Coordinates of C-alpha atoms and ligand atoms in Angstrom, one line a residue:
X1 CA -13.2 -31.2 7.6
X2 CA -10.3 -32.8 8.0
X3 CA -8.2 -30.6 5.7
X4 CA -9.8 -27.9 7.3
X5 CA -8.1 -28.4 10.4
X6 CA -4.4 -29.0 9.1
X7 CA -4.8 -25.7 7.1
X8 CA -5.9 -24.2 10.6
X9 CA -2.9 -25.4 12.7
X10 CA -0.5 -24.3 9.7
X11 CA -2.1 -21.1 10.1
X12 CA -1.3 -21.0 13.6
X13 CA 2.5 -21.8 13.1
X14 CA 3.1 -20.0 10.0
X15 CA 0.1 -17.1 9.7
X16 CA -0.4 -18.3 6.2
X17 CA -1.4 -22.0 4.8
X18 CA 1.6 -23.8 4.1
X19 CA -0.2 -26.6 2.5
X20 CA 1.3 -28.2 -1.2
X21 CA -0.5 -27.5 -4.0
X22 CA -1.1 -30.3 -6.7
X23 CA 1.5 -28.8 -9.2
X24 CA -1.1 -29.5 -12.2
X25 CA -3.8 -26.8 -11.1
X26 CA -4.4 -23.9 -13.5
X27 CA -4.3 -21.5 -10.7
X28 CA -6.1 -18.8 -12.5
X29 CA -8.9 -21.1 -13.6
X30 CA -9.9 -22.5 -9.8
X31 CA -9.3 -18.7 -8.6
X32 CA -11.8 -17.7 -11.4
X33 CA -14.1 -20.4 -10.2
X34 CA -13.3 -19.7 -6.2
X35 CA -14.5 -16.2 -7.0
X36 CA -17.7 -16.9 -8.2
X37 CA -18.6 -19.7 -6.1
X38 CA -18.2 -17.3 -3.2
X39 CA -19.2 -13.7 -4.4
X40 CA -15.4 -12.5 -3.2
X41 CA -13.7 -10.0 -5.0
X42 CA -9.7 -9.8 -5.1
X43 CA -8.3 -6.0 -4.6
X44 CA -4.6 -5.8 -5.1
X45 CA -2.1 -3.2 -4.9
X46 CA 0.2 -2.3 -7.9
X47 CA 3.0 -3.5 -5.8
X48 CA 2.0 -7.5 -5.8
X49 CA 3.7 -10.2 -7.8
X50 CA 2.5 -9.3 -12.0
X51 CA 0.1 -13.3 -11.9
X52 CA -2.0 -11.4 -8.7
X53 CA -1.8 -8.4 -10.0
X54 CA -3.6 -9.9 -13.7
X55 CA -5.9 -12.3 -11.6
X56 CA -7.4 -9.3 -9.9
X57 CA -10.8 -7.6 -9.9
X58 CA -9.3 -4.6 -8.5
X59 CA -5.6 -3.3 -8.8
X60 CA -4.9 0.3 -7.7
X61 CA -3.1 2.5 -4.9
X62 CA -4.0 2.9 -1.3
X63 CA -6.5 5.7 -2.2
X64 CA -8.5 3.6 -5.0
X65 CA -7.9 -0.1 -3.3
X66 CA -10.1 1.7 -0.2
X67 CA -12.5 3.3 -2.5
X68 CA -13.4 0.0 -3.6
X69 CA -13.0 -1.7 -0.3
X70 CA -16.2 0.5 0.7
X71 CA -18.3 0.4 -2.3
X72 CA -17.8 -3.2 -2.7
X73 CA -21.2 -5.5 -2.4
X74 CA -19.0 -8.7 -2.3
X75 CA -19.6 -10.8 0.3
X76 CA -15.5 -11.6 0.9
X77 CA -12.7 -9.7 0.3
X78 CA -9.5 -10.9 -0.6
X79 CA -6.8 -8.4 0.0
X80 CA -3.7 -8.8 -2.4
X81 CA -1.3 -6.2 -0.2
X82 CA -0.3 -5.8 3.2
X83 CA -2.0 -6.0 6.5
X84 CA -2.9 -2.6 7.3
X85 CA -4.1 -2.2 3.8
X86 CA -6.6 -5.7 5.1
X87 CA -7.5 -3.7 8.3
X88 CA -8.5 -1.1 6.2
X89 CA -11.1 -2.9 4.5
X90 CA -11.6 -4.3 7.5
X91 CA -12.5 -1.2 9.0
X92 CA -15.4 -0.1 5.9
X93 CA -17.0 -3.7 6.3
X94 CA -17.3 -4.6 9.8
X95 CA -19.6 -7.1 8.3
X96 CA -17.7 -8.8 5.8
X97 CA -14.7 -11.6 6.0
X98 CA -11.7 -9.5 4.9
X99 CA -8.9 -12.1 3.8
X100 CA -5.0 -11.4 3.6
X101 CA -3.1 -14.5 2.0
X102 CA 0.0 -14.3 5.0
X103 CA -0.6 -12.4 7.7
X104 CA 2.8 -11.8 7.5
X105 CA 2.6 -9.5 5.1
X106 CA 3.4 -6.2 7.2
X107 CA 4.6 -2.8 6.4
X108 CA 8.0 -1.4 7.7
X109 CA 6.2 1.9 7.9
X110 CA 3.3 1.4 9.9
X111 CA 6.2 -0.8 12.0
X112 CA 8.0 2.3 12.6
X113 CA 5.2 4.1 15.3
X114 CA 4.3 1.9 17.3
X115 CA 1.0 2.6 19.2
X116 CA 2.0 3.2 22.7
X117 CA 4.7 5.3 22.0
X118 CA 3.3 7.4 19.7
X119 CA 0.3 7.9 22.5
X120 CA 3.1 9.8 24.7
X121 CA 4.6 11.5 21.7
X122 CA 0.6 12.9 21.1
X123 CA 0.3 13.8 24.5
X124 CA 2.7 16.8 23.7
X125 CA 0.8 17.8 21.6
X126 CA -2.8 18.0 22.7
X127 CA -3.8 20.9 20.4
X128 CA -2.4 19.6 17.4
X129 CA -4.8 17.7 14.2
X130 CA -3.4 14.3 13.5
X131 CA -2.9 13.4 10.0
X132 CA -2.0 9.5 9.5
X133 CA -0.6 8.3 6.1
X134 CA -3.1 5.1 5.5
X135 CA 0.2 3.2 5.9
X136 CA -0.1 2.5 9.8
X137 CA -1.5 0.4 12.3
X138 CA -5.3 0.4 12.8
X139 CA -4.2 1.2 16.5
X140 CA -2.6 3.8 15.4
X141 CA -5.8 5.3 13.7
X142 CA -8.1 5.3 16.8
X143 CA -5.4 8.1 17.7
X144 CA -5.7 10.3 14.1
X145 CA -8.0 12.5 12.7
X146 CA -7.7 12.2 9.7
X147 CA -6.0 9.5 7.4
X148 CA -4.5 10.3 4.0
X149 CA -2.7 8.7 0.7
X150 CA -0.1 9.9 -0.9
X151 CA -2.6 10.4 -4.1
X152 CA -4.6 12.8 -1.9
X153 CA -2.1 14.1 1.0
X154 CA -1.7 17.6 -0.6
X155 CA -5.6 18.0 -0.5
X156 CA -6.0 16.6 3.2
X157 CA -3.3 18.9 4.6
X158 CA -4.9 22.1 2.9
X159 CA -8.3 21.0 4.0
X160 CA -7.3 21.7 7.9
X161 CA -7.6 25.6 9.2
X162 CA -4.1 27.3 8.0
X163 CA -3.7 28.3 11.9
X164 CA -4.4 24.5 13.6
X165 CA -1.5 22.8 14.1
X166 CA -0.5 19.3 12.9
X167 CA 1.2 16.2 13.9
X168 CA 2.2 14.3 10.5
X169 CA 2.7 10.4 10.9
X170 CA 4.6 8.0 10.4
X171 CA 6.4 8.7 7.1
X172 CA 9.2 11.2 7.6
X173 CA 9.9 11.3 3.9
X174 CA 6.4 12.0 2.9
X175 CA 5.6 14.8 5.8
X176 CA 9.2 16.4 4.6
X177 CA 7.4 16.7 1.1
X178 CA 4.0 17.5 2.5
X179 CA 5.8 20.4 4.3
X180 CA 8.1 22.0 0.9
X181 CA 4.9 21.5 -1.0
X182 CA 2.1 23.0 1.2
X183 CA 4.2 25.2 2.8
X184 CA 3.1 23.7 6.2
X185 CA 5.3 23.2 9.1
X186 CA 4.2 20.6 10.7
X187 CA 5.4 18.3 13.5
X188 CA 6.5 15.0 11.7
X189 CA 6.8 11.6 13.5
X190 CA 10.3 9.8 12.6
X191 CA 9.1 6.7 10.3
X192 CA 10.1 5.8 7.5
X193 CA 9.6 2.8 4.1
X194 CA 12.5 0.6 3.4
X195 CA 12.1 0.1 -0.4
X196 CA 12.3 3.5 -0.4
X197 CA 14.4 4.7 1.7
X198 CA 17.0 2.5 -0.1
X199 CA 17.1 4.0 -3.5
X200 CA 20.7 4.5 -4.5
X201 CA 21.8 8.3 -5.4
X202 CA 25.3 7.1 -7.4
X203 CA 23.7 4.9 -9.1
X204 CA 20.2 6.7 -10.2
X205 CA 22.6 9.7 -10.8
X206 CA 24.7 7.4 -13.5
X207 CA 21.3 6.1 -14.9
X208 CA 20.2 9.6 -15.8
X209 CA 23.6 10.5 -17.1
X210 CA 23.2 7.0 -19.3
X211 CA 19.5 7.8 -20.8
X212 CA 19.4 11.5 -21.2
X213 CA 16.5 10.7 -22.9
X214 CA 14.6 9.5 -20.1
X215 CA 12.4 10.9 -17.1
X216 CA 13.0 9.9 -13.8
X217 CA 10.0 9.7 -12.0
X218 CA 9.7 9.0 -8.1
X219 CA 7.5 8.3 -5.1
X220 CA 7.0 10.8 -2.2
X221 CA 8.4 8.4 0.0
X222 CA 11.9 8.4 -1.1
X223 CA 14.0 10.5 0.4
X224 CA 14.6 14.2 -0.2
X225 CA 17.9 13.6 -2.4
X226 CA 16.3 12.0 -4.0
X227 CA 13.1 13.6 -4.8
X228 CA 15.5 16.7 -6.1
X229 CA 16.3 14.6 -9.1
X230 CA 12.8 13.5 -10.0
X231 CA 10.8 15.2 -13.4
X232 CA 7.6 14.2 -11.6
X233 CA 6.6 12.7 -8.5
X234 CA 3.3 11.1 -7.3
X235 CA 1.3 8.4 -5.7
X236 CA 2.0 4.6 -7.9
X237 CA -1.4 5.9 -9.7
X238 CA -0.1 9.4 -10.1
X239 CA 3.3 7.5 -11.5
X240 CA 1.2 5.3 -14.0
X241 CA -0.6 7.8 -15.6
X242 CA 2.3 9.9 -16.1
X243 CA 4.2 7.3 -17.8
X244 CA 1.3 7.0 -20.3
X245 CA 0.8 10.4 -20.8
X246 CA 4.1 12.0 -21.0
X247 CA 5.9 12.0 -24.4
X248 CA 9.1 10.4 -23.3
X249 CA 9.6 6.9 -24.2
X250 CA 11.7 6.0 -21.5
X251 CA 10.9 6.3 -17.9
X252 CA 13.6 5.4 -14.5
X253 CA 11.0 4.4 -11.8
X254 CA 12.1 5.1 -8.4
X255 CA 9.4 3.2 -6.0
X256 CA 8.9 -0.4 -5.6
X257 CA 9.1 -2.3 -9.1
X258 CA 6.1 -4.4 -8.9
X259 CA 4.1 -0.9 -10.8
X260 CA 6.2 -1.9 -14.1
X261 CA 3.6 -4.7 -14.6
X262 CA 0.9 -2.1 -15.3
X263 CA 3.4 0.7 -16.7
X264 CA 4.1 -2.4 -19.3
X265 CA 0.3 -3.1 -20.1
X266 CA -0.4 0.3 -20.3
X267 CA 2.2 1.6 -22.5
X268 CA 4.0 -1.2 -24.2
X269 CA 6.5 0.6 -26.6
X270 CA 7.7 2.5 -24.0
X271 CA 10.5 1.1 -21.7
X272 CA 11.2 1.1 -18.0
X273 CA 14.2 0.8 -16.1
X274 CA 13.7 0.2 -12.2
X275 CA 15.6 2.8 -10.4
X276 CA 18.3 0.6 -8.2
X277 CA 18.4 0.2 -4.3
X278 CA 22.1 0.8 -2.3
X279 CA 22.5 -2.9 -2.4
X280 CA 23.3 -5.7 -5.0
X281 CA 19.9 -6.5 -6.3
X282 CA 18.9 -4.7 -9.7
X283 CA 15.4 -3.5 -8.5
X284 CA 13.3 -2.3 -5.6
X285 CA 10.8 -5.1 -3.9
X286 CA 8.6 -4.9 -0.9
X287 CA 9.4 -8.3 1.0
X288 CA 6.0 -7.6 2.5
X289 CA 3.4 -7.2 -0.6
X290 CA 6.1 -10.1 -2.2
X291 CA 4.9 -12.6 0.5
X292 CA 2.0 -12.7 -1.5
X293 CA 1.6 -15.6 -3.8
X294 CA -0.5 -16.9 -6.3
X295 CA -0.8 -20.5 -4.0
X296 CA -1.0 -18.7 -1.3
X297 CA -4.2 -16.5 -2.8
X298 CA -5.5 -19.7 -4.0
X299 CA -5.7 -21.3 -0.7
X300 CA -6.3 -18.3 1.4
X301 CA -9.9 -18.2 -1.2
X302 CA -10.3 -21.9 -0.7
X303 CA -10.0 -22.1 3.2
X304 CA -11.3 -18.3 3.9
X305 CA -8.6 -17.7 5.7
X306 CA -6.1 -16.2 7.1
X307 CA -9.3 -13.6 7.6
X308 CA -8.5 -10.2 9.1
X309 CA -9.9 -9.9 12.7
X310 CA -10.2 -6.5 14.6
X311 CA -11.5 -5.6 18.0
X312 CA -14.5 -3.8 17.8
X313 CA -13.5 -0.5 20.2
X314 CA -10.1 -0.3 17.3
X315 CA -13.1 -0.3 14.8
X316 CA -14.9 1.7 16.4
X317 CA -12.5 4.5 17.0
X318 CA -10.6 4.6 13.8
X319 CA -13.1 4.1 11.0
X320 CA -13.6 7.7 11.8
X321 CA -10.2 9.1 10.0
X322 CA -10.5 6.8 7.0
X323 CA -13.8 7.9 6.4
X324 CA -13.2 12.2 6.7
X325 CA -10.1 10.8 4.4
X326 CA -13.3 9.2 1.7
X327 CA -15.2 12.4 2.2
X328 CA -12.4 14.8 1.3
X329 CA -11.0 13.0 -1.9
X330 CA -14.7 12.5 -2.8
X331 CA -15.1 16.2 -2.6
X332 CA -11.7 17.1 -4.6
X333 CA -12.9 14.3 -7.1
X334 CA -10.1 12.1 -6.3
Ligands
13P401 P1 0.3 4.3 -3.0 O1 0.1 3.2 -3.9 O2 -0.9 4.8 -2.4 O3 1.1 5.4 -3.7 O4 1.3 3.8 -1.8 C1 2.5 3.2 -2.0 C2 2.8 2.3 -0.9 O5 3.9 2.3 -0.3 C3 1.9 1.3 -0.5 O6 2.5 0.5 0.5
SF4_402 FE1 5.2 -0.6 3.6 FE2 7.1 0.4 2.1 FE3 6.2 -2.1 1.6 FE4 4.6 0.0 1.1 S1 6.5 -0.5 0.1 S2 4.1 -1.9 2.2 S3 5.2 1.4 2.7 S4 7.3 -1.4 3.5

């Protein structure tokens, strides 16, 4: 009871348990055991630390990780990602406690449109269909019609009436794309990611020139510049599966480098260089989906919480969009 409370005021200073560990804990063992005990199930996204990402039930994109999220008969969840990826699963399980290790865990996209302000930028708009990339506020999805991934963005877009128009938020990158590959124009809310709107062109362009032999492969969230270089782009799932089927043997990954884990695992002969940012690090990492620790999972399981909390009008009014989102890929088989 006791320990209880302490883990409940460092939640309340810090918005994730900052409690010490004992040092001798096999981690994966009492996670293992926390799991069972309490019928939870961990979904993580490819981008979390490689220990979470081998400790999960679940590790996908944001497509798969919310398929899950509503098929799921756990009783908890424990989201290994960011917050609006939580809300999300929030959203399909009203019901359930949805845990996020830190609540700090944000995204600098769904930062970058701010609900009230993108209210007024809507009301400009009042014939236009919203389309929300999943990586935004669950404010923010009260006001959308329909939600998408960048696995199933392509398909969403075409599945709106060629002659309705459509507001496209918050990624700026991704609508750009959206728009040169459906050949929609559509008006495009100025957000964007930053891991990948730092990718460096010099020095991708000299890493191509150094391994002819390789395939640069990039998200749809980097920048156009750099999207012209790429031999494919896709969703982290879309990059995966590329990487294992493609015949090259080397691959330059332009999104955030925490997918190498499962590029590894999947394809261990092959190698992977990470495609560097316009600063002095070496590779790409989200300091939001890094907040997530393998402590921090731990104790977030043992203390349920920080648990995701929602009011019910947000629920509500933006469950709507992530469903029609379910019910298209379902129908594409995606
Ligand atoms: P996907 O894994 O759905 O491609 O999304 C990438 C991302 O930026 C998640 O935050
Ligand atoms: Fe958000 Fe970008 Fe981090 Fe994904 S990689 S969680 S879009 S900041």
């Amino acid at each position: 009871m006791e320990a209880l409370v302490l883990a409940e005021k460092k939640l309340a200073k810090n918005g994730f348990l900052d409690l010490d560990v004992d040092p001798t804990l096999d981690l994966f063992v009492e996670i293992e055991k926390l799991k069972r005990e309490k019928n939870a199930i961990i979904l993580a996204h490819y981008y979390q630390e490689p220990d979470i990402q081998d400790i999960a039930d679940y590790i996908g994109d944001s497509l798969g990780l919310s398929q899950q999220a509503e098929a799921t008969d756990a009783d908890i969840i424990v989201f290994a990602g960011v917050h609006f990826m939580a809300e999300t699963a929030k959203m399909l399980n009203p019901q359930k406690k949805v845990l996020l290790p830190d609540l700090n865990a944000g995204c600098s996209l769904a930062d970058s449109a701010p609900a009230p302000l993108f209210r007024k930028f809507k009301e400009k708009y009042p014939d236009h269909t919203v389309v929300s990339y999943i990586n935004c506020t669950a404010e923010l999805k009260t006001m959308t019609d329909v939600c998408c991934t960048s696995t199933n963005a392509v398909h969403i877009i075409n599945s709106i009436p060629d002659d309705q128009p459509i507001i496209f938020a918050p990624d700026k990158n991704l609508g750009a794309y959206l728009q040169r590959k459906s050949g929609r124009e559509m008006v495009i809310w100025n957000g964007a990611c930053m891991v990948h709107e730092i990718f460096s062109d010099g020095k991708i362009t000299k890493l191509i020139k150094r391994h002819p032999e390789a395939k640069f492969i990039a998200h749809p969230e980097c920048e156009a510049h750099i999207l012209e270089k790429a031999d494919y782009i896709g969703s982290t799932t879309g990059l995966l599966n590329y990487t294992r089927d493609d015949e090259a043997t080397t691959f330059i990954v332009a999104t955030e480098s925490g997918i190498i884990h499962q590029m590894q695992k999947m394809s261990p002969s092959k190698t992977f260089i990470p495609a560097p940012p316009n600063n002095t690090c070496a590779c790409n990492e989200c300091p939001h989906m890094r907040r997530n620790t393998l402590e921090k999972l731990y104790l977030c399981m043992k203390y349920e919480l920080p648990e995701i909390h929602l009011e019910p009008w947000i629920i509500d009014q933006g469950r709507a969009c992530i469903d029609r989102m379910l019910d298209i890929s379902a129908k594409a088989g995606l």
